[in-house]
PDB file of C-alpha atoms (C1' of nucleotides) in Angstrom:
ATOM      1  CA  MET Z 899      12.535 -30.801  23.526  1.00 42.00           C
ATOM      2  CA  PHE Z 900      15.249 -28.272  24.845  1.00 39.00           C
ATOM      3  CA  ASP Z 901      17.234 -28.182  27.879  1.00 37.00           C
ATOM      4  CA  ALA Z 902      16.998 -24.843  29.636  1.00 34.00           C
ATOM      5  CA  GLY Z 903      20.749 -24.701  29.881  1.00 32.00           C
ATOM      6  CA  GLU Z 904      21.499 -25.918  26.500  1.00 33.00           C
ATOM      7  CA  PHE Z 905      21.696 -22.541  24.866  1.00 35.00           C
ATOM      8  CA  SER Z 906      24.103 -19.944  25.786  1.00 35.00           C
ATOM      9  CA  THR Z 907      21.773 -17.423  24.303  1.00 37.00           C
ATOM     10  CA  SER Z 908      20.907 -15.433  27.568  1.00 36.00           C
ATOM     11  CA  SER Z 909      23.494 -16.971  29.852  1.00 34.00           C
ATOM     12  CA  SER Z 910      23.717 -14.098  32.259  1.00 34.00           C
ATOM     13  CA  ALA Z 911      20.660 -12.543  31.250  1.00 35.00           C
ATOM     14  CA  ALA Z 912      18.777 -15.705  31.956  1.00 34.00           C
ATOM     15  CA  ALA Z 913      20.161 -15.709  35.460  1.00 32.00           C
ATOM     16  CA  LEU Z 914      19.046 -12.361  35.873  1.00 34.00           C
ATOM     17  CA  SER Z 915      15.703 -13.031  34.262  1.00 35.00           C
ATOM     18  CA  ALA Z 916      14.545 -15.381  36.977  1.00 32.00           C
ATOM     19  CA  GLU Z 917      14.184 -12.317  39.150  1.00 31.00           C
ATOM     20  CA  CYS Z 918      13.832  -9.606  36.872  1.00 34.00           C
ATOM     21  CA  PHE Z 919      12.696 -10.753  33.432  1.00 33.00           C
ATOM     22  CA  SER Z 920       9.052 -10.443  33.731  1.00 33.00           C
ATOM     23  CA  SER Z 921       9.268  -6.992  35.343  1.00 33.00           C
ATOM     24  CA  SER Z 922      10.366  -3.802  33.113  1.00 33.00           C
ATOM     25  CA  SER Z 923      10.095  -1.830  36.319  1.00 31.00           C
ATOM     26  CA  CYS Z 924      12.746  -4.004  37.873  1.00 32.00           C
ATOM     27  CA  PHE Z 925      15.085  -3.294  34.807  1.00 32.00           C
ATOM     28  CA  SER Z 926      14.496   0.320  35.044  1.00 32.00           C
ATOM     29  CA  SER Z 927      15.354   0.579  38.556  1.00 31.00           C
ATOM     30  CA  LEU Z 928      18.560  -0.958  37.889  1.00 32.00           C
ATOM     31  CA  SER Z 929      21.783   1.274  38.120  1.00 31.00           C
ATOM     32  CA  SER Z 930      23.371   2.362  34.676  1.00 33.00           C
ATOM     33  CA  SER Z 931      26.255  -0.071  35.572  1.00 33.00           C
ATOM     34  CA  LYS Z 932      23.913  -2.785  36.083  1.00 33.00           C
ATOM     35  CA  LYS Z 933      22.169  -2.164  32.798  1.00 34.00           C
ATOM     36  CA  LYS Z 934      25.398  -1.978  30.990  1.00 34.00           C
ATOM     37  CA  LYS Z 935      26.304  -5.340  32.216  1.00 35.00           C
ATOM     38  CA  ILE Z 936      22.838  -6.700  31.152  1.00 37.00           C
ATOM     39  CA  ASN Z 937      23.348  -5.032  27.823  1.00 37.00           C
ATOM     40  CA  ASN Z 938      26.778  -6.862  27.491  1.00 38.00           C
ATOM     41  CA  SER Z 939      25.179 -10.077  28.417  1.00 42.00           C
ATOM     42  CA  ARG Z 940      23.619  -9.907  25.243  1.00 42.00           C
ATOM     43  CA  ASN Z 941      26.790 -11.304  23.478  1.00 42.00           C
ATOM     44  CA  THR Z 942      25.302 -14.669  22.423  1.00 44.00           C
ATOM     45  CA  ARG Z 943      21.892 -13.662  22.434  1.00 67.00           C
ATOM     46  CA  ARG Z 944      20.575 -15.169  19.058  1.00 81.00           C
ATOM     47  CA  PHE Z 945      18.317 -18.014  19.298  1.00 86.00           C
ATOM     48  CA  SER Z 946      19.381 -21.253  17.880  1.00 85.00           C
ATOM     49  CA  ASP Z 947      17.918 -22.460  14.537  1.00 83.00           C
ATOM     50  CA  GLU Z 948      15.879 -25.097  16.162  1.00 84.00           C
ATOM     51  CA  GLN Z 949      14.138 -22.479  18.491  1.00 86.00           C
ATOM     52  CA  ILE Z 950      13.414 -20.125  15.624  1.00 87.00           C
ATOM     53  CA  LYS Z 951      12.385 -23.048  13.605  1.00 85.00           C
ATOM     54  CA  SER Z 952       9.738 -23.926  16.506  1.00 87.00           C
ATOM     55  CA  LEU Z 953       8.871 -20.354  16.880  1.00 89.00           C
ATOM     56  CA  GLU Z 954       8.282 -19.752  13.245  1.00 85.00           C
ATOM     57  CA  THR Z 955       6.112 -22.847  13.210  1.00 87.00           C
ATOM     58  CA  MET Z 956       4.229 -21.824  16.004  1.00 87.00           C
ATOM     59  CA  PHE Z 957       3.627 -18.325  14.521  1.00 88.00           C
ATOM     60  CA  GLU Z 958       2.330 -19.778  11.315  1.00 84.00           C
ATOM     61  CA  THR Z 959      -0.548 -21.341  13.118  1.00 85.00           C
ATOM     62  CA  GLU Z 960      -1.131 -18.265  15.391  1.00 84.00           C
ATOM     63  CA  THR Z 961       0.275 -14.954  15.492  1.00 85.00           C
ATOM     64  CA  LYS Z 962      -0.758 -14.342  19.129  1.00 87.00           C
ATOM     65  CA  LEU Z 963      -0.125 -17.085  21.679  1.00 84.00           C
ATOM     66  CA  GLU Z 964      -2.355 -17.969  24.489  1.00 84.00           C
ATOM     67  CA  PRO Z 965      -0.585 -17.490  27.880  1.00 83.00           C
ATOM     68  CA  ARG Z 966      -0.953 -21.509  28.395  1.00 83.00           C
ATOM     69  CA  LYS Z 967       0.830 -22.091  24.946  1.00 85.00           C
ATOM     70  CA  LYS Z 968       3.478 -19.584  25.656  1.00 86.00           C
ATOM     71  CA  LEU Z 969       4.423 -21.206  28.870  1.00 85.00           C
ATOM     72  CA  GLN Z 970       4.434 -24.586  27.255  1.00 86.00           C
ATOM     73  CA  LEU Z 971       6.575 -23.434  24.218  1.00 88.00           C
ATOM     74  CA  ALA Z 972       8.969 -21.512  26.422  1.00 88.00           C
ATOM     75  CA  ARG Z 973       9.244 -24.724  28.594  1.00 86.00           C
ATOM     76  CA  GLU Z 974       9.906 -26.793  25.103  1.00 87.00           C
ATOM     77  CA  LEU Z 975      12.395 -24.297  23.915  1.00 87.00           C
ATOM     78  CA  GLY Z 976      14.308 -23.633  27.383  1.00 86.00           C
ATOM     79  CA  LEU Z 977      13.388 -19.876  27.188  1.00 86.00           C
ATOM     80  CA  GLN Z 978      11.805 -17.768  29.494  1.00 84.00           C
ATOM     81  CA  PRO Z 979       7.854 -17.086  28.788  1.00 86.00           C
ATOM     82  CA  ARG Z 980       9.036 -13.514  28.471  1.00 86.00           C
ATOM     83  CA  GLN Z 981      11.406 -14.166  25.777  1.00 87.00           C
ATOM     84  CA  VAL Z 982       8.824 -15.873  23.839  1.00 89.00           C
ATOM     85  CA  ALA Z 983       6.526 -13.212  24.192  1.00 88.00           C
ATOM     86  CA  ILE Z 984       8.955 -10.661  23.114  1.00 89.00           C
ATOM     87  CA  TRP Z 985      10.006 -12.834  20.101  1.00 91.00           C
ATOM     88  CA  PHE Z 986       6.166 -13.045  18.978  1.00 91.00           C
ATOM     89  CA  GLN Z 987       5.773  -9.318  19.445  1.00 87.00           C
ATOM     90  CA  ASN Z 988       8.944  -8.714  17.258  1.00 87.00           C
ATOM     91  CA  LYS Z 989       7.950 -11.160  14.768  1.00 87.00           C
ATOM     92  CA  ARG Z 990       4.370  -9.603  14.621  1.00 87.00           C
ATOM     93  CA  ALA Z 991       5.924  -6.303  14.070  1.00 85.00           C
ATOM     94  CA  ARG Z 992       8.166  -7.472  11.364  1.00 84.00           C
ATOM     95  CA  TRP Z 993       5.547  -9.518   9.706  1.00 85.00           C
ATOM     96  CA  LYS Z 994       3.206  -6.251   9.672  1.00 83.00           C
ATOM     97  CA  SER Z 995       6.081  -4.375   8.117  1.00 81.00           C
ATOM     98  CA  LYS Z 996       6.589  -7.104   5.359  1.00 81.00           C
ATOM     99  CA  GLN Z 997       2.951  -6.833   4.754  1.00 81.00           C
ATOM    100  CA  LEU Z 998       2.955  -3.056   4.495  1.00 80.00           C
ATOM    101  CA  GLU Z 999       5.767  -3.260   1.847  1.00 80.00           C
ATOM    102  CA  ARG Z1000       3.857  -5.877  -0.076  1.00 80.00           C
ATOM    103  CA  ASP Z1001       0.738  -3.808   0.010  1.00 83.00           C
ATOM    104  CA  TYR Z1002       2.481  -0.896  -1.092  1.00 82.00           C
ATOM    105  CA  SER Z1003       4.089  -2.669  -3.796  1.00 81.00           C
ATOM    106  CA  ILE Z1004       0.860  -3.986  -5.308  1.00 86.00           C
ATOM    107  CA  LEU Z1005      -0.777  -0.474  -5.048  1.00 87.00           C
ATOM    108  CA  LYS Z1006       2.225   1.118  -6.641  1.00 84.00           C
ATOM    109  CA  SER Z1007       1.860  -1.532  -9.716  1.00 87.00           C
ATOM    110  CA  ASN Z1008      -1.640  -0.681  -9.940  1.00 90.00           C
ATOM    111  CA  TYR Z1009      -1.135   2.982 -10.111  1.00 92.00           C
ATOM    112  CA  ASP Z1010       1.659   2.576 -12.728  1.00 91.00           C
ATOM    113  CA  ASN Z1011      -0.591   0.920 -14.824  1.00 93.00           C
ATOM    114  CA  LEU Z1012      -3.446   3.461 -14.585  1.00 94.00           C
ATOM    115  CA  ALA Z1013      -0.879   6.226 -15.039  1.00 95.00           C
ATOM    116  CA  SER Z1014       0.260   4.366 -18.005  1.00 95.00           C
ATOM    117  CA  GLN Z1015      -3.173   3.891 -19.580  1.00 96.00           C
ATOM    118  CA  TYR Z1016      -3.928   7.725 -18.697  1.00 96.00           C
ATOM    119  CA  GLU Z1017      -0.935   8.671 -20.732  1.00 96.00           C
ATOM    120  CA  SER Z1018      -1.937   6.729 -23.909  1.00 96.00           C
ATOM    121  CA  LEU Z1019      -5.317   7.684 -23.649  1.00 96.00           C
ATOM    122  CA  LYS Z1020      -3.930  11.413 -23.443  1.00 96.00           C
ATOM    123  CA  LYS Z1021      -2.079  10.888 -26.573  1.00 95.00           C
ATOM    124  CA  GLU Z1022      -4.842   9.332 -28.413  1.00 96.00           C
ATOM    125  CA  LYS Z1023      -7.035  12.161 -27.579  1.00 96.00           C
ATOM    126  CA  GLN Z1024      -4.339  14.881 -28.725  1.00 96.00           C
ATOM    127  CA  SER Z1025      -4.090  12.796 -31.886  1.00 95.00           C
ATOM    128  CA  LEU Z1026      -7.960  12.745 -32.591  1.00 95.00           C
ATOM    129  CA  LEU Z1027      -7.901  16.567 -31.762  1.00 95.00           C
ATOM    130  CA  ILE Z1028      -5.433  17.122 -34.362  1.00 95.00           C
ATOM    131  CA  GLN Z1029      -7.175  15.058 -36.897  1.00 95.00           C
ATOM    132  CA  LEU Z1030     -10.336  17.223 -35.933  1.00 94.00           C
ATOM    133  CA  GLN Z1031      -8.403  20.391 -36.423  1.00 94.00           C
ATOM    134  CA  LYS Z1032      -7.297  19.386 -39.913  1.00 93.00           C
ATOM    135  CA  LEU Z1033     -10.637  18.462 -41.018  1.00 93.00           C
ATOM    136  CA  ASN Z1034     -11.981  21.598 -39.917  1.00 93.00           C
ATOM    137  CA  ASP Z1035      -9.229  23.489 -41.851  1.00 92.00           C
ATOM    138  CA  VAL Z1036      -9.973  21.658 -44.867  1.00 92.00           C
ATOM    139  CA  LEU Z1037     -13.799  22.085 -44.562  1.00 90.00           C
ATOM    140  CA  GLN Z1038     -13.102  25.910 -44.109  1.00 90.00           C
ATOM    141  CA  LYS Z1039     -11.285  25.893 -47.316  1.00 86.00           C
ATOM    142  CA  GLU Z1040     -13.696  24.045 -49.206  1.00 81.00           C
ATOM    143  CA  GLY Z1041     -16.446  26.527 -48.178  1.00 72.00           C
ATOM    144  CA  GLY Z1042     -19.946  25.298 -47.643  1.00 61.00           C
ATOM    145  CA  LYS Z1043     -19.675  22.171 -49.455  1.00 57.00           C
ATOM    146  CA  TYR Z1044     -20.221  19.926 -46.379  1.00 52.00           C
ATOM    147  CA  CYS Z1045     -22.500  21.945 -44.524  1.00 49.00           C
ATOM    148  CA  CYS Z1046     -24.779  19.241 -44.194  1.00 45.00           C
ATOM    149  CA  ARG Z1047     -23.851  15.746 -42.865  1.00 45.00           C
ATOM    150  CA  GLN Z1048     -27.387  14.243 -44.088  1.00 41.00           C
ATOM    151  CA  GLU Z1049     -25.888  15.136 -47.338  1.00 39.00           C
ATOM    152  CA  ILE Z1050     -22.833  13.258 -46.709  1.00 39.00           C
ATOM    153  CA  ASN Z1051     -24.590  10.405 -45.391  1.00 40.00           C
ATOM    154  CA  SER Z1052     -26.605  10.455 -48.677  1.00 38.00           C
ATOM    155  CA  ILE Z1053     -23.598  10.035 -50.911  1.00 36.00           C
ATOM    156  CA  GLY Z1054     -22.737   7.073 -48.824  1.00 37.00           C
ATOM    157  CA  PHE Z1055     -19.661   8.260 -46.982  1.00 37.00           C
ATOM    158  CA  GLU Z1056     -17.300   6.084 -45.894  1.00 38.00           C
ATOM    159  CA  PRO Z1057     -14.514   6.719 -43.732  1.00 40.00           C
ATOM    160  CA  ASP Z1058     -12.370   4.222 -45.334  1.00 40.00           C
ATOM    161  CA  ASN Z1059     -13.038   5.560 -48.909  1.00 39.00           C
ATOM    162  CA  ARG Z1060      -9.654   5.634 -50.639  1.00 40.00           C
ATOM    163  CA  GLY Z1061      -8.737   6.242 -54.211  1.00 39.00           C
ATOM    164  CA  ASP Z1062      -7.289   3.634 -56.226  1.00 41.00           C
ATOM    165  CA  ASP Z1063      -4.080   5.030 -55.913  1.00 41.00           C
ATOM    166  CA  GLY Z1064      -4.092   4.647 -52.320  1.00 39.00           C
ATOM    167  CA  THR Z1065      -4.799   8.595 -51.529  1.00 40.00           C
ATOM    168  CA  LYS Z1066      -7.050   9.138 -48.677  1.00 40.00           C
ATOM    169  CA  ASN Z1067      -9.340  11.219 -50.516  1.00 42.00           C
ATOM    170  CA  LYS Z1068     -11.747  10.149 -53.266  1.00 41.00           C
ATOM    171  CA  GLU Z1069     -14.346  11.933 -55.140  1.00 41.00           C
ATOM    172  CA  ILE Z1070     -18.047  10.702 -54.719  1.00 41.00           C
ATOM    173  CA  ASP Z1071     -20.716  12.106 -57.091  1.00 41.00           C
ATOM    174  CA  GLY Z1072     -17.780  14.422 -58.404  1.00 41.00           C
ATOM    175  CA  ARG Z1073     -17.143  15.852 -54.923  1.00 42.00           C
ATOM    176  CA  PRO Z1074     -14.403  14.980 -52.775  1.00 42.00           C
ATOM    177  CA  SER Z1075     -14.733  12.697 -50.001  1.00 42.00           C
ATOM    178  CA  LEU Z1076     -12.524  12.645 -46.992  1.00 42.00           C
ATOM    179  CA  SER Z1077     -10.689   9.995 -45.213  1.00 41.00           C
ATOM    180  CA  PHE Z1078      -8.231  10.301 -42.369  1.00 40.00           C
ATOM    181  CA  ASP Z1079      -5.477   8.279 -40.868  1.00 41.00           C
ATOM    182  CA  LEU Z1080      -5.903   7.257 -37.297  1.00 38.00           C
ATOM    183  CA  SER Z1081      -2.922   5.002 -37.343  1.00 38.00           C
ATOM    184  CA  GLU Z1082      -3.649   4.310 -33.570  1.00 37.00           C
ATOM    185  CA  HIS Z1083      -6.950   2.578 -34.535  1.00 39.00           C
ATOM    186  CA  GLY Z1084      -5.690  -0.333 -36.454  1.00 36.00           C
ATOM    187  CA  ALA Z1085      -3.512  -1.339 -39.727  1.00 36.00           C
ATOM    188  CA  ASN Z1086      -6.120   0.116 -41.990  1.00 37.00           C
ATOM    189  CA  GLY Z1087      -6.415   3.620 -40.281  1.00 37.00           C
ATOM    190  CA  VAL Z1088      -9.794   3.673 -39.826  1.00 38.00           C
ATOM    191  CA  ILE Z1089     -12.129   4.018 -36.772  1.00 39.00           C
ATOM    192  CA  SER Z1090     -13.644   0.714 -36.236  1.00 39.00           C
ATOM    193  CA  ASP Z1091     -16.872  -0.367 -34.097  1.00 38.00           C
ATOM    194  CA  ASP Z1092     -14.386  -1.527 -31.390  1.00 39.00           C
ATOM    195  CA  ASP Z1093     -12.757   1.743 -31.391  1.00 41.00           C
ATOM    196  CA  SER Z1094     -16.392   3.410 -30.818  1.00 39.00           C
ATOM    197  CA  SER Z1095     -17.169   1.252 -27.938  1.00 39.00           C
ATOM    198  CA  ILE Z1096     -13.704   2.093 -26.196  1.00 37.00           C
ATOM    199  CA  LYS Z1097     -14.739   5.822 -26.590  1.00 39.00           C
ATOM    200  CA  ALA Z1098     -18.112   5.281 -25.465  1.00 38.00           C
ATOM    201  CA  ASP Z1099     -16.586   3.777 -22.329  1.00 39.00           C
ATOM    202  CA  TYR Z1100     -14.308   6.391 -21.216  1.00 37.00           C
ATOM    203  CA  LEU Z1101     -16.887   9.388 -22.582  1.00 36.00           C
ATOM    204  CA  GLY Z1102     -19.572   7.782 -20.549  1.00 35.00           C
ATOM    205  CA  LEU Z1103     -21.761   7.757 -23.848  1.00 37.00           C
ATOM    206  CA  ASP Z1104     -24.057   4.930 -24.869  1.00 39.00           C
ATOM    207  CA  GLU Z1105     -23.084   3.272 -28.046  1.00 36.00           C
ATOM    208  CA  GLY Z1106     -26.040   5.142 -29.952  1.00 38.00           C
ATOM    209  CA  ALA Z1107     -24.910   8.637 -28.850  1.00 38.00           C
ATOM    210  CA  ASP Z1108     -21.239   7.526 -29.321  1.00 39.00           C
ATOM    211  CA  HIS Z1109     -21.898   6.503 -32.997  1.00 41.00           C
ATOM    212  CA  HIS Z1110     -23.787   9.436 -33.704  1.00 40.00           C
ATOM    213  CA  LEU Z1111     -20.828  11.530 -32.436  1.00 38.00           C
ATOM    214  CA  LEU Z1112     -18.232   9.659 -34.342  1.00 40.00           C
ATOM    215  CA  LYS Z1113     -20.239   9.891 -37.539  1.00 42.00           C
ATOM    216  CA  MET Z1114     -20.022  13.723 -36.966  1.00 39.00           C
ATOM    217  CA  VAL Z1115     -16.190  13.320 -36.598  1.00 38.00           C
ATOM    218  CA  GLU Z1116     -15.958  11.050 -39.553  1.00 39.00           C
ATOM    219  CA  ALA Z1117     -17.904  13.337 -41.618  1.00 41.00           C
ATOM    220  CA  GLY Z1118     -15.831  16.273 -40.528  1.00 39.00           C
ATOM    221  CA  ASP Z1119     -18.413  18.407 -38.845  1.00 40.00           C
ATOM    222  CA  SER Z1120     -16.598  21.528 -38.098  1.00 39.00           C
ATOM    223  CA  SER Z1121     -19.122  22.344 -35.077  1.00 38.00           C
ATOM    224  CA  LEU Z1122     -17.178  19.552 -33.208  1.00 39.00           C
ATOM    225  CA  THR Z1123     -14.250  21.985 -32.945  1.00 38.00           C
ATOM    226  CA  SER Z1124     -16.147  24.752 -32.117  1.00 38.00           C
ATOM    227  CA  PRO Z1125     -17.636  24.849 -28.728  1.00 36.00           C
ATOM    228  CA  GLU Z1126     -19.971  27.835 -29.551  1.00 34.00           C
ATOM    229  CA  ASN Z1127     -21.559  25.540 -32.114  1.00 39.00           C
ATOM    230  CA  TRP Z1128     -22.162  22.574 -29.793  1.00 38.00           C
ATOM    231  CA  GLY Z1129     -25.580  23.762 -29.409  1.00 35.00           C
ATOM    232  CA  CYS Z1130     -26.476  21.392 -32.163  1.00 36.00           C
ATOM    233  CA  LEU Z1131     -25.469  18.635 -30.277  1.00 36.00           C
ATOM    234  CA  GLU Z1132     -28.250  19.518 -27.828  1.00 35.00           C
ATOM    235  CA  GLU Z1133     -30.760  19.764 -30.575  1.00 35.00           C
ATOM    236  CA  ASP Z1134     -29.839  16.361 -31.460  1.00 38.00           C
ATOM    237  CA  GLY Z1135     -30.440  15.070 -28.270  1.00 34.00           C
ATOM    238  CA  LEU Z1136     -26.793  13.724 -27.858  1.00 35.00           C
ATOM    239  CA  LEU Z1137     -25.974  15.653 -24.574  1.00 35.00           C
ATOM    240  CA  ASP Z1138     -29.344  14.949 -23.289  1.00 34.00           C
ATOM    241  CA  GLN Z1139     -28.331  11.256 -23.314  1.00 36.00           C
ATOM    242  CA  GLN Z1140     -25.647  12.266 -20.475  1.00 36.00           C
ATOM    243  CA  PRO Z1141     -26.814  10.440 -17.470  1.00 34.00           C
ATOM    244  CA  ASN Z1142     -25.879  13.436 -15.226  1.00 38.00           C
ATOM    245  CA  SER Z1143     -24.096  16.636 -14.902  1.00 37.00           C
ATOM    246  CA  SER Z1144     -20.924  14.970 -13.532  1.00 39.00           C
ATOM    247  CA  SER Z1145     -20.758  13.049 -16.650  1.00 37.00           C
ATOM    248  CA  TYR Z1146     -21.077  16.231 -18.866  1.00 35.00           C
ATOM    249  CA  ASP Z1147     -18.253  17.622 -16.912  1.00 41.00           C
ATOM    250  CA  GLN Z1148     -16.179  14.500 -17.527  1.00 41.00           C
ATOM    251  CA  TRP Z1149     -16.943  14.915 -21.207  1.00 36.00           C
ATOM    252  CA  TRP Z1150     -16.000  18.461 -21.071  1.00 38.00           C
ATOM    253  CA  ASP Z1151     -12.755  17.769 -19.198  1.00 43.00           C
ATOM    254  CA  PHE Z1152     -11.985  15.290 -21.713  1.00 39.00           C
ATOM    255  CA  TRP Z1153     -12.079  17.564 -24.721  1.00 38.00           C
ATOM    256  CA  SER Z1154     -10.790  20.764 -23.233  1.00 37.00           C
TER     257      SER Z1154
ATOM    258  C1'  DG W 822     -24.898   0.229  37.897  1.00 52.90           C
ATOM    259  C1'  DT W 823     -20.694   3.190  37.901  1.00 52.90           C
ATOM    260  C1'  DC W 824     -16.298   4.641  39.040  1.00 52.90           C
ATOM    261  C1'  DC W 825     -11.516   4.061  40.164  1.00 52.90           C
ATOM    262  C1'  DC W 826      -7.361   1.454  40.601  1.00 52.90           C
ATOM    263  C1'  DG W 827      -3.833  -2.099  39.533  1.00 52.90           C
ATOM    264  C1'  DG W 828      -2.211  -5.633  36.580  1.00 52.90           C
ATOM    265  C1'  DG W 829      -1.394  -7.994  32.485  1.00 52.90           C
ATOM    266  C1'  DA W 830      -0.803  -7.784  27.530  1.00 52.90           C
ATOM    267  C1'  DG W 831       0.007  -5.654  23.093  1.00 52.90           C
ATOM    268  C1'  DC W 832       1.901  -2.205  20.100  1.00 52.90           C
ATOM    269  C1'  DG W 833       5.179   1.401  18.169  1.00 52.90           C
ATOM    270  C1'  DG W 834       9.532   3.147  18.486  1.00 52.90           C
ATOM    271  C1'  DT W 835      14.202   2.657  20.310  1.00 52.90           C
ATOM    272  C1'  DT W 836      18.549   0.410  21.932  1.00 52.90           C
ATOM    273  C1'  DA W 837      22.454  -2.510  22.023  1.00 52.90           C
ATOM    274  C1'  DC W 838      24.692  -5.812  19.879  1.00 52.90           C
ATOM    275  C1'  DA W 839      25.922  -9.563  16.267  1.00 52.90           C
ATOM    276  C1'  DT W 840      26.828 -10.410  11.583  1.00 52.90           C
ATOM    277  C1'  DC W 841      28.115  -9.601   6.988  1.00 52.90           C
ATOM    278  C1'  DA W 842      29.818  -7.112   2.847  1.00 52.90           C
TER     279       DA W 842
ATOM    280  C1'  DG C 603      41.049  -3.844  10.696  1.00 52.90           C
ATOM    281  C1'  DT C 604      37.395  -0.572   9.926  1.00 52.90           C
ATOM    282  C1'  DT C 605      33.036   0.828   8.673  1.00 52.90           C
ATOM    283  C1'  DG C 606      28.310   1.128   7.402  1.00 52.90           C
ATOM    284  C1'  DA C 607      23.975  -1.485   6.562  1.00 52.90           C
ATOM    285  C1'  DT C 608      20.989  -4.843   8.318  1.00 52.90           C
ATOM    286  C1'  DG C 609      18.810  -8.283  11.564  1.00 52.90           C
ATOM    287  C1'  DT C 610      17.222  -9.201  15.961  1.00 52.90           C
ATOM    288  C1'  DA C 611      16.537  -9.717  21.006  1.00 52.90           C
ATOM    289  C1'  DA C 612      15.152  -6.823  24.649  1.00 52.90           C
ATOM    290  C1'  DC C 613      13.534  -2.766  26.498  1.00 52.90           C
ATOM    291  C1'  DC C 614      10.530   1.492  27.185  1.00 52.90           C
ATOM    292  C1'  DG C 615       6.371   4.366  27.028  1.00 52.90           C
ATOM    293  C1'  DC C 616       1.790   4.168  26.255  1.00 52.90           C
ATOM    294  C1'  DT C 617      -2.612   2.472  25.613  1.00 52.90           C
ATOM    295  C1'  DC C 618      -6.477  -0.705  26.143  1.00 52.90           C
ATOM    296  C1'  DC C 619      -8.917  -4.284  28.683  1.00 52.90           C
ATOM    297  C1'  DC C 620     -10.326  -6.663  32.565  1.00 52.90           C
ATOM    298  C1'  DG C 621     -11.196  -7.863  37.215  1.00 52.90           C
ATOM    299  C1'  DG C 622     -11.804  -6.629  42.110  1.00 52.90           C
ATOM    300  C1'  DG C 623     -13.081  -3.038  45.618  1.00 52.90           C
TER     301       DG C 623
END
DNA sequence: GTCCCGGGAGCGGTTACATCA
DNA sequence: GTTGATGTAACCGCTCCCGGG
């Protein structure tokens, strides 16, 4: 395929190679002037396009050459077997380096996505906490009118109950009903079933428990904003539905 | 069967040089 | 023409594996 003398790649180095190429100890035993001469001989050392192409093709099929194939390839390309071996070594190193870069890029992309999701969830949580605080304030102003969520349920509380004029609060049976704006939860500003399932996901709650919790939130149960009152959740069996203590910790971390 | 030794091969890191902007 | 960055062939030192004694 290629004549040994066709390429000037390793003119003087090739001449040396016949006796020294396969022995690094031979090289290291040379005087410094001799080494310099060898280094200077690297002048036109780049392999030709044809040689590179053949080497690349072979590398695609196998990244490690069998000794027999190495000799054959070296013969075909007019190179020393050691040159072929070194080319494969360097190629493997470069390929590995590129692979690491690709892997890093993928991991970084995944991390960025997760970080972005985390930030948006954090904002959503903050927004919900603010809403809870507002509701709690309203409830405290109103006194004991909303002490019992059964009572609220019995009057058909709907989070989306709005007055005809579009205001968020509307009287039901002569008592004010509360609605609130969660703009992040869709155009109509109410918590949808979809939202419930989303929260169930990251709170680790099952749908039933989460629904219960959301109802309490929707109903403006002030106990939710006061940890000392969370005992009622246990009484309701809500926290009992936590699969394990780590989920409980997760729940606590989320709201704290 | 086990240990030791030498040689071959691969790998990570480095050097020397060519090329290009 | 000079310079810094980059790519690459070749090397060095080390480790691992394997066969022979």
